[in-house]
Amino acid sequence: MYASPARLLAVLWLGGCLESSLSPIGEAIPSEADADTDADTDADTDADTDADTDADTDADTDGKPQDTLAVDHNAVFADLDVTPDGSRLYVTRTFESDLIAVSTTDLSLITEIAVGGSAEAVRLSTDGTLALVAVNSSPGQVVVVDTDPSSSTYHTVLTAITLSENGALGLGVHPDGTQAFALSQRPEPGTASAIDLSSLTITQRITPTATGSAPILRDMVFSPDGARGYISVFQSDDANNLVVLSSKTQAFTDAIDLGLPHGGGGPGSMVMVAGEARTTLWVTNNSWKSSGVTVVDVATDAVLTHIDLGPTDGSIPGICADTAGSQVLIAAGQIPMMAFDVESMALTKERVELDSHYDCVVSPDDDFVFVSTSTGEILKIDMLHL
């Protein structure tokens, strides 16, 4: 079995299994209007009405953070995704070898689905009816789970697609919903296997030219029009930090040097963001010294900036973005949750929840961010008050 580089660097398993529990983090915001409600009811009615109205309005709109919901699911989490209707999360648990379905309302467990090995990436199909799970085994596998509530096989494994190579860490789903790619590890640098989502079979295997200390294909995202797929290459040399796949020719066409400011580690998780002014690719990087994010202009494949996140727990930072294309969020161990403005690329908000943040996904309505941790919890945070 090939262990994830991120796991080898950072994941700590906490002993002792706790039963799932709900616990709010922080305190609820008290209403400032209650003190005036009972006093002077009979006298000076106008004065009371004005004072109460103003106080209620200020208390409701002062922008203070709301409570965060946290639920312990006894796990070291690997990845998570949310259904298009926003009702469910699908989350992989590394040492449990399963995929769990979680309600986004209260983060309660819906079901556990065994996938037969160390579960890494999970990606939902564009219509939300399938969950693809990368299983880091020898050989690697992609387990396909039915996630259609109207199906007779809802929440069962439909098939396990065996890869020709060892290990499976990353997945990418094409925007048109017809195709997905599974990223294997060995022999290095690994292979991108194209999967037809109607037949659930591999149609093509494509291996890039990539060099480095021990290069591994790590994550994959597509441009908004689906014309190109970008794959991060962990532990790659400078010239091969990203490789670019043409969807039309099903061949690798380019490689991108991110000019990373730190040595060791390498590119990991990514998010593609279609902002108002331009489309940008945000690529996380972990190294032996510090972690960071590199922003690439997709129109030119030019590096726009590097953002230093400072010392983290050594794992690859998790990254997600809102659907409006206005904010990018970072979830990483030992640092606060961070929000960046897409256009200015400036840090706009920070919020401390736990010191074990691992990955994140934003609800389709942009109201909440869901955060997985390496200590067992899933968090639900009010996006408007992050």
mmCIF file of C-alpha atoms in Angstrom, residues 5 8-9 213 234-235 262-266 285-291 311-312 314-315:
data_model
loop_
_atom_site.group_PDB
_atom_site.id
_atom_site.type_symbol
_atom_site.label_atom_id
_atom_site.label_comp_id
_atom_site.label_asym_id
_atom_site.label_seq_id
_atom_site.Cartn_x
_atom_site.Cartn_y
_atom_site.Cartn_z
ATOM 1 C CA PRO A 5 2.697 11.969 1.161
ATOM 2 C CA LEU A 8 3.449 10.639 5.962
ATOM 3 C CA LEU A 9 4.254 14.239 6.756
ATOM 4 C CA SER A 213 12.891 13.662 -6.285
ATOM 5 C CA PHE A 234 3.959 16.671 -5.740
ATOM 6 C CA GLN A 235 7.737 16.440 -5.157
ATOM 7 C CA HIS A 262 10.268 27.086 -0.571
ATOM 8 C CA GLY A 263 12.045 23.785 -1.055
ATOM 9 C CA GLY A 264 10.763 20.303 -0.278
ATOM 10 C CA GLY A 265 7.210 19.025 -0.537
ATOM 11 C CA GLY A 266 5.531 20.572 -3.529
ATOM 12 C CA ASN A 285 2.268 24.059 -1.577
ATOM 13 C CA ASN A 286 3.811 22.469 1.491
ATOM 14 C CA SER A 287 7.487 22.355 2.181
ATOM 15 C CA TRP A 288 9.815 21.508 5.013
ATOM 16 C CA LYS A 289 9.950 25.175 6.035
ATOM 17 C CA SER A 290 6.632 26.821 5.281
ATOM 18 C CA SER A 291 3.377 26.347 3.391
ATOM 19 C CA PRO A 311 4.548 27.262 9.416
ATOM 20 C CA THR A 312 1.710 24.724 9.430
ATOM 21 C CA GLY A 314 3.427 19.949 7.456
ATOM 22 C CA SER A 315 0.443 18.537 5.583
#
